[in-house]
Amino acid sequence: MVVLSLLSGINPIGAAITQQNENTMEKLTLTHEWDKTFPKSDKVDHSKVTFVNRYGITLAADIYKPKGATGKLPAIAVCGPFGAVKEQAAGLYAQEMAERGFLTIAFDPSFTGESGGTPRYMTSPDINTEDFSAAVDYLVTNPDVDAGKVGIIGICGWGGLAINAAASDPRIKATLASTMYDMSRVTANGYFDANDSAEARDALRDQLAQQRTEDYRTGHPKLGGGVPDVLPEDAPKFLRDYHDYYKTQRGYHPRSLNSNGGRNATSPIPWINFPLMSRANEIQNAVMILHGEKAHSFYFGSDAYKKLAVTPGKDNNKLFMVIPGASHTDLYDQKDIIPFNEVEKFFNEYLK
């Protein structure tokens, strides 16, 4: 009876359960001067906003609105790459889409950048998926937004998280995963699934368990390290590409984890056991996966697309677009390579 009563919203003595969402905000320190890795557009208005996710963590975001726009606008929330901040690629995408008529926000995920949450620099398949839905909470309740026309963009590791969010949140009418990673797959299996064995995962678990013990003993979580300052001579091309973005004027930012000390060293723990996109085949709304032909991460996007269900005889709202000759990081910020015209067309088609 107790279980049935709780499920029905009535407590055991018959009184109605009243849920309160106090939206208590953490006190965040926000930088209001322009500190992005890309030039400020004179076609959009920019400001800072904050909102709270379902776990009570306050997230910080940049909001971009087409200059002079009136009425309710279609909206897009943007995040990524994994280990980056909103002042990098996410902000560039958000500003570009605002120039094209969308109200957009680029947000820092929980534990990262200007957003709240402790311990710092932690990651979570669940909480980070929730971060996207929290951004949607903010947008669908914004008086400048048409609540029925909200989409999301996830870049790199946030591409997989975007698809994960779309599978759980039908308010997301259109999803773009750009140059995506499947963070659970690469963590559990290694690159190109080279370490996909129980023995390899057991070795990783032992390493992470020892680090966890050490972190508890010292009270100071160790950072796992970002992109190295000096590359080894035998560094693979994709690592050189990361260095060219995160460690140079092109993309360096002082709050970016990849540009500096990296994520908490024990961050991989949940990604080993909790695979992303397990319900991707149940997404009914539109999804577009965008990937460079020469990207080392291409197999993530290709295999994610295979998870998406295409209904024979019906409009195919699941798209996979390959950019000839493009590398993984080309789709971070190379505006002459990122097919923003096609991205605009996709969102105009499905946010209507």
Coordinates of C-alpha atoms in Angstrom, one line a residue:
M1 CA 0.0 0.0 0.0
V2 CA 2.8 2.4 0.8
V3 CA 4.4 1.8 -2.6
L4 CA 1.1 2.2 -4.4
S5 CA 0.3 5.4 -2.5
L6 CA 3.7 6.9 -3.3
L7 CA 3.3 6.1 -7.0
S8 CA -0.1 7.7 -7.1
G9 CA 1.2 10.9 -5.5
I10 CA -0.6 10.3 -2.2
N11 CA 1.2 9.6 1.1
P12 CA 0.2 6.7 3.4
I13 CA -2.1 8.9 5.5
G14 CA -3.9 10.3 2.5
A15 CA -2.3 13.8 2.4
A16 CA -1.3 15.1 -1.0
I17 CA 2.5 15.2 -1.6
T18 CA 3.5 18.7 -2.7
Q19 CA 6.7 19.0 -4.6
Q20 CA 8.6 22.3 -4.6
N21 CA 11.2 23.3 -7.0
E22 CA 13.0 26.1 -5.2
N23 CA 15.7 26.5 -7.9
T24 CA 18.2 27.5 -5.4
M25 CA 21.2 29.0 -7.2
E26 CA 24.8 28.5 -6.3
K27 CA 26.7 31.8 -6.2
L28 CA 28.8 31.8 -9.4
T29 CA 31.6 34.1 -10.5
L30 CA 30.8 35.1 -14.1
T31 CA 33.1 37.0 -16.4
H32 CA 31.2 39.6 -18.3
E33 CA 33.9 40.9 -20.7
W34 CA 34.3 39.1 -24.0
D35 CA 36.8 36.3 -23.4
K36 CA 36.0 33.9 -26.2
T37 CA 38.3 32.3 -28.7
F38 CA 36.4 33.7 -31.6
P39 CA 35.5 37.3 -32.6
K40 CA 32.3 38.9 -31.3
S41 CA 29.6 39.3 -33.9
D42 CA 27.8 42.6 -34.3
K43 CA 24.7 40.7 -35.6
V44 CA 23.7 39.3 -32.2
D45 CA 23.2 40.4 -28.6
H46 CA 25.1 38.6 -26.0
S47 CA 24.6 38.2 -22.2
K48 CA 25.2 35.7 -19.4
V49 CA 22.5 33.5 -17.8
T50 CA 22.3 30.8 -15.1
F51 CA 19.9 28.0 -14.5
V52 CA 19.7 24.9 -12.2
N53 CA 19.8 21.3 -13.2
R54 CA 17.8 18.5 -11.6
Y55 CA 20.6 17.7 -9.2
G56 CA 20.7 21.3 -7.9
I57 CA 23.9 22.3 -9.7
T58 CA 23.8 25.8 -11.2
L59 CA 25.0 26.1 -14.8
A60 CA 26.4 29.1 -16.4
A61 CA 25.7 30.0 -20.1
D62 CA 26.2 32.6 -22.7
I63 CA 23.0 33.5 -24.5
Y64 CA 23.1 34.8 -28.1
K65 CA 20.0 36.5 -29.6
P66 CA 19.7 37.8 -33.1
K67 CA 20.0 41.6 -32.9
G68 CA 16.6 43.3 -33.3
A69 CA 14.7 40.0 -33.2
T70 CA 11.1 40.1 -31.9
G71 CA 8.5 37.5 -31.0
K72 CA 9.1 33.9 -29.9
L73 CA 12.2 32.3 -31.6
P74 CA 13.3 28.8 -32.2
A75 CA 16.1 27.9 -29.8
I76 CA 19.2 25.7 -29.6
A77 CA 21.4 24.7 -26.6
V78 CA 25.0 23.9 -27.4
C79 CA 27.8 22.2 -25.4
G80 CA 31.2 20.6 -26.1
P81 CA 33.7 19.5 -26.9
F82 CA 34.3 17.1 -23.9
G83 CA 36.8 19.0 -21.6
A84 CA 36.2 22.3 -23.3
V85 CA 34.3 25.4 -22.1
K86 CA 31.6 27.5 -23.6
E87 CA 34.1 30.2 -24.7
Q88 CA 35.5 27.7 -27.3
A89 CA 33.8 25.7 -30.0
A90 CA 30.3 25.7 -28.4
G91 CA 30.2 29.4 -28.3
L92 CA 31.2 29.7 -31.9
Y93 CA 28.4 27.4 -33.0
A94 CA 25.9 29.2 -30.7
Q95 CA 26.9 32.6 -32.1
E96 CA 26.8 31.4 -35.7
M97 CA 23.3 29.9 -35.3
A98 CA 22.1 33.1 -33.6
E99 CA 23.2 35.0 -36.7
R100 CA 21.0 32.7 -38.6
G101 CA 17.9 33.5 -36.6
F102 CA 17.9 31.2 -33.6
L103 CA 18.1 32.1 -29.9
T104 CA 21.0 30.1 -28.6
I105 CA 22.8 29.3 -25.4
A106 CA 26.3 27.8 -25.0
F107 CA 26.7 26.4 -21.5
D108 CA 29.4 25.0 -19.3
P109 CA 28.6 21.5 -18.0
S110 CA 28.4 20.7 -14.3
F111 CA 31.7 20.8 -12.4
T112 CA 33.4 22.8 -15.2
G113 CA 34.2 26.3 -16.3
E114 CA 31.9 28.9 -14.8
S115 CA 29.3 26.4 -13.8
G116 CA 28.9 25.1 -10.2
G117 CA 29.2 21.7 -8.7
T118 CA 31.9 20.0 -6.6
P119 CA 34.3 18.3 -6.8
R120 CA 35.5 20.3 -9.7
Y121 CA 36.4 18.8 -13.1
M122 CA 34.3 15.7 -12.6
T123 CA 32.2 14.1 -15.3
S124 CA 29.1 11.8 -15.2
P125 CA 27.1 10.1 -18.0
D126 CA 23.9 10.8 -16.0
I127 CA 24.6 14.4 -14.8
N128 CA 26.0 15.5 -18.1
T129 CA 23.0 14.2 -20.0
E130 CA 20.9 16.0 -17.5
D131 CA 22.8 19.2 -18.2
F132 CA 21.3 19.2 -21.7
S133 CA 17.8 18.8 -20.4
A134 CA 18.4 21.5 -17.8
A135 CA 19.3 23.8 -20.7
V136 CA 16.1 22.8 -22.4
D137 CA 14.2 23.6 -19.1
Y138 CA 15.6 27.1 -19.3
L139 CA 14.8 27.6 -23.0
V140 CA 11.2 26.2 -22.9
T141 CA 10.4 28.6 -20.1
N142 CA 12.1 31.6 -21.6
P143 CA 9.5 34.2 -22.9
D144 CA 11.5 34.8 -26.0
V145 CA 11.5 31.2 -27.1
D146 CA 8.8 29.1 -28.9
A147 CA 8.7 26.2 -26.4
G148 CA 7.8 23.7 -29.2
K149 CA 10.9 24.6 -31.3
V150 CA 13.9 23.7 -29.2
G151 CA 17.0 21.7 -30.3
I152 CA 20.5 20.9 -29.1
I153 CA 24.0 20.7 -30.5
G154 CA 26.6 18.5 -29.0
I155 CA 30.2 18.7 -30.2
C156 CA 32.8 15.9 -29.8
G157 CA 32.1 13.9 -26.6
W158 CA 29.0 16.0 -26.1
G159 CA 27.7 14.6 -29.4
G160 CA 27.1 11.3 -27.8
L161 CA 25.6 13.0 -24.8
A162 CA 23.3 15.0 -27.0
I163 CA 22.0 11.8 -28.6
N164 CA 21.6 10.3 -25.1
A165 CA 19.6 13.4 -24.1
A166 CA 17.4 13.2 -27.2
A167 CA 16.5 9.6 -26.3
S168 CA 15.2 10.7 -22.9
D169 CA 13.7 14.1 -23.5
P170 CA 11.1 14.4 -26.3
R171 CA 11.1 18.2 -25.8
I172 CA 14.3 18.1 -27.9
K173 CA 12.8 18.3 -31.4
A174 CA 16.1 18.3 -33.3
T175 CA 19.6 17.1 -32.3
L176 CA 22.9 17.7 -34.1
A177 CA 26.0 15.6 -33.0
S178 CA 29.1 17.2 -34.6
T179 CA 32.4 15.3 -34.9
M180 CA 31.1 13.1 -32.1
Y181 CA 32.8 10.8 -29.6
D182 CA 31.1 8.0 -27.7
M183 CA 32.8 8.6 -24.4
S184 CA 31.5 5.4 -22.7
R185 CA 32.9 3.3 -25.6
V186 CA 36.3 4.9 -25.8
T187 CA 36.7 4.8 -22.1
A188 CA 35.7 1.1 -21.8
N189 CA 37.2 -0.2 -25.0
G190 CA 40.1 2.2 -25.8
Y191 CA 40.5 3.8 -29.2
F192 CA 39.3 1.7 -32.1
D193 CA 38.2 -0.9 -29.5
A194 CA 41.8 -2.0 -29.1
N195 CA 41.3 -2.7 -25.4
D196 CA 37.9 -4.3 -25.5
S197 CA 38.5 -7.1 -23.1
A198 CA 37.7 -7.9 -19.5
E199 CA 41.4 -8.1 -18.7
A200 CA 42.1 -4.6 -20.0
R201 CA 39.1 -3.1 -18.2
D202 CA 40.1 -4.9 -15.0
A203 CA 43.5 -3.2 -15.3
L204 CA 41.9 0.2 -15.8
R205 CA 39.5 -0.5 -12.8
D206 CA 42.5 -1.3 -10.6
Q207 CA 44.3 1.8 -11.6
L208 CA 41.2 4.0 -11.0
A209 CA 40.5 2.3 -7.6
Q210 CA 44.0 3.0 -6.4
Q211 CA 43.7 6.6 -7.5
R212 CA 40.4 6.9 -5.7
T213 CA 42.0 5.6 -2.5
E214 CA 44.8 8.1 -2.8
D215 CA 42.4 11.0 -3.5
Y216 CA 40.4 10.1 -0.4
R217 CA 43.6 9.9 1.7
T218 CA 44.9 13.3 0.5
G219 CA 41.5 15.0 0.2
H220 CA 42.7 16.5 -3.1
P221 CA 41.5 14.8 -6.3
K222 CA 44.3 14.4 -8.8
L223 CA 43.8 15.8 -12.3
G224 CA 44.3 13.4 -15.2
G225 CA 46.1 15.9 -17.4
G226 CA 44.9 17.7 -20.5
V227 CA 46.6 18.0 -23.9
P228 CA 50.4 17.9 -23.2
D229 CA 52.3 21.2 -23.6
V230 CA 55.0 19.4 -25.5
L231 CA 54.1 16.6 -27.9
P232 CA 56.2 13.4 -28.2
E233 CA 57.9 13.0 -31.5
D234 CA 55.7 10.0 -32.3
A235 CA 52.4 11.7 -31.4
P236 CA 49.6 10.5 -33.6
K237 CA 48.0 13.1 -36.0
F238 CA 44.8 13.4 -33.9
L239 CA 46.9 14.4 -30.8
R240 CA 48.7 16.9 -32.9
D241 CA 45.4 18.3 -34.1
Y242 CA 44.2 18.6 -30.5
H243 CA 47.4 20.4 -29.6
D244 CA 46.9 22.8 -32.5
Y245 CA 43.5 23.7 -31.1
Y246 CA 43.8 23.6 -27.3
K247 CA 47.4 24.7 -26.8
T248 CA 47.6 27.6 -29.3
Q249 CA 46.0 31.0 -29.7
R250 CA 43.5 29.3 -32.0
G251 CA 41.6 27.6 -29.2
Y252 CA 43.4 28.0 -25.8
H253 CA 41.2 29.1 -22.9
P254 CA 42.4 29.4 -19.3
R255 CA 39.2 27.6 -18.0
S256 CA 39.4 24.8 -20.5
L257 CA 40.3 21.4 -19.0
N258 CA 41.8 20.2 -22.2
S259 CA 43.9 23.3 -22.5
N260 CA 45.2 22.9 -18.9
G261 CA 45.2 20.2 -16.2
G262 CA 42.4 18.0 -17.5
R263 CA 39.5 16.3 -15.8
N264 CA 39.6 14.6 -12.4
A265 CA 41.7 11.5 -12.8
T266 CA 38.9 9.2 -11.5
S267 CA 36.4 10.7 -14.0
P268 CA 36.4 7.5 -16.2
I269 CA 34.9 5.3 -13.5
P270 CA 31.2 5.6 -14.4
W271 CA 31.8 5.6 -18.2
I272 CA 33.1 2.0 -18.1
N273 CA 29.8 0.6 -16.8
F274 CA 27.1 3.0 -18.2
P275 CA 27.0 2.9 -22.0
L276 CA 25.6 5.9 -23.8
M277 CA 22.9 5.8 -26.5
S278 CA 21.4 2.5 -25.5
R279 CA 18.0 3.8 -26.4
A280 CA 19.0 5.8 -29.5
N281 CA 16.8 3.5 -31.7
E282 CA 13.8 4.9 -29.8
I283 CA 14.4 8.6 -30.7
Q284 CA 11.4 9.8 -32.8
N285 CA 12.6 13.3 -33.3
A286 CA 15.2 14.5 -35.8
V287 CA 18.9 13.7 -35.4
M288 CA 21.8 14.8 -37.7
I289 CA 25.3 13.4 -37.2
L290 CA 28.0 15.4 -38.8
H291 CA 31.5 14.0 -39.2
G292 CA 34.7 14.7 -41.1
E293 CA 35.8 12.0 -43.5
K294 CA 39.4 12.0 -42.2
A295 CA 38.5 12.2 -38.5
H296 CA 40.0 9.6 -36.2
S297 CA 36.6 9.6 -34.5
F298 CA 34.7 8.8 -37.6
Y299 CA 33.7 5.3 -36.5
F300 CA 31.9 6.8 -33.5
G301 CA 29.6 8.8 -35.7
S302 CA 29.1 6.1 -38.2
D303 CA 28.2 3.5 -35.6
A304 CA 25.9 5.9 -33.7
Y305 CA 24.0 6.5 -36.9
K306 CA 23.4 2.8 -37.3
K307 CA 21.7 2.8 -33.9
L308 CA 19.1 5.3 -35.1
A309 CA 15.9 3.7 -36.3
V310 CA 14.8 4.7 -39.8
T311 CA 11.1 3.8 -40.5
P312 CA 10.6 2.5 -44.0
G313 CA 8.1 4.5 -46.1
K314 CA 8.2 7.5 -43.7
D315 CA 10.1 10.8 -43.8
N316 CA 13.7 10.0 -42.8
N317 CA 14.6 12.5 -40.1
K318 CA 17.8 10.7 -39.2
L319 CA 20.8 12.1 -41.2
F320 CA 24.5 11.3 -41.5
M321 CA 26.5 14.0 -43.3
V322 CA 30.2 13.3 -44.1
I323 CA 32.5 16.3 -44.8
P324 CA 35.1 15.3 -47.4
G325 CA 38.7 15.6 -46.2
A326 CA 37.8 17.1 -42.8
S327 CA 39.6 16.1 -39.6
H328 CA 38.1 15.8 -36.1
T329 CA 39.1 19.3 -35.0
D330 CA 38.3 21.0 -38.3
L331 CA 34.6 20.8 -37.2
Y332 CA 35.5 22.7 -33.9
D333 CA 36.0 26.1 -35.5
Q334 CA 36.8 26.1 -39.2
K335 CA 33.8 28.0 -40.5
D336 CA 34.8 27.4 -44.1
I337 CA 34.5 23.6 -43.5
I338 CA 31.6 23.3 -41.0
P339 CA 28.5 23.2 -43.2
F340 CA 26.5 25.8 -41.3
N341 CA 24.1 26.2 -44.2
E342 CA 23.2 22.6 -44.0
V343 CA 22.9 22.8 -40.2
E344 CA 20.6 25.8 -40.5
K345 CA 18.5 24.0 -43.1
F346 CA 18.3 21.0 -40.7
F347 CA 17.0 23.0 -37.7
N348 CA 14.7 25.1 -39.9
E349 CA 13.2 21.9 -41.2
Y350 CA 12.6 20.2 -37.8
L351 CA 12.1 23.2 -35.5
K352 CA 8.8 24.2 -37.0

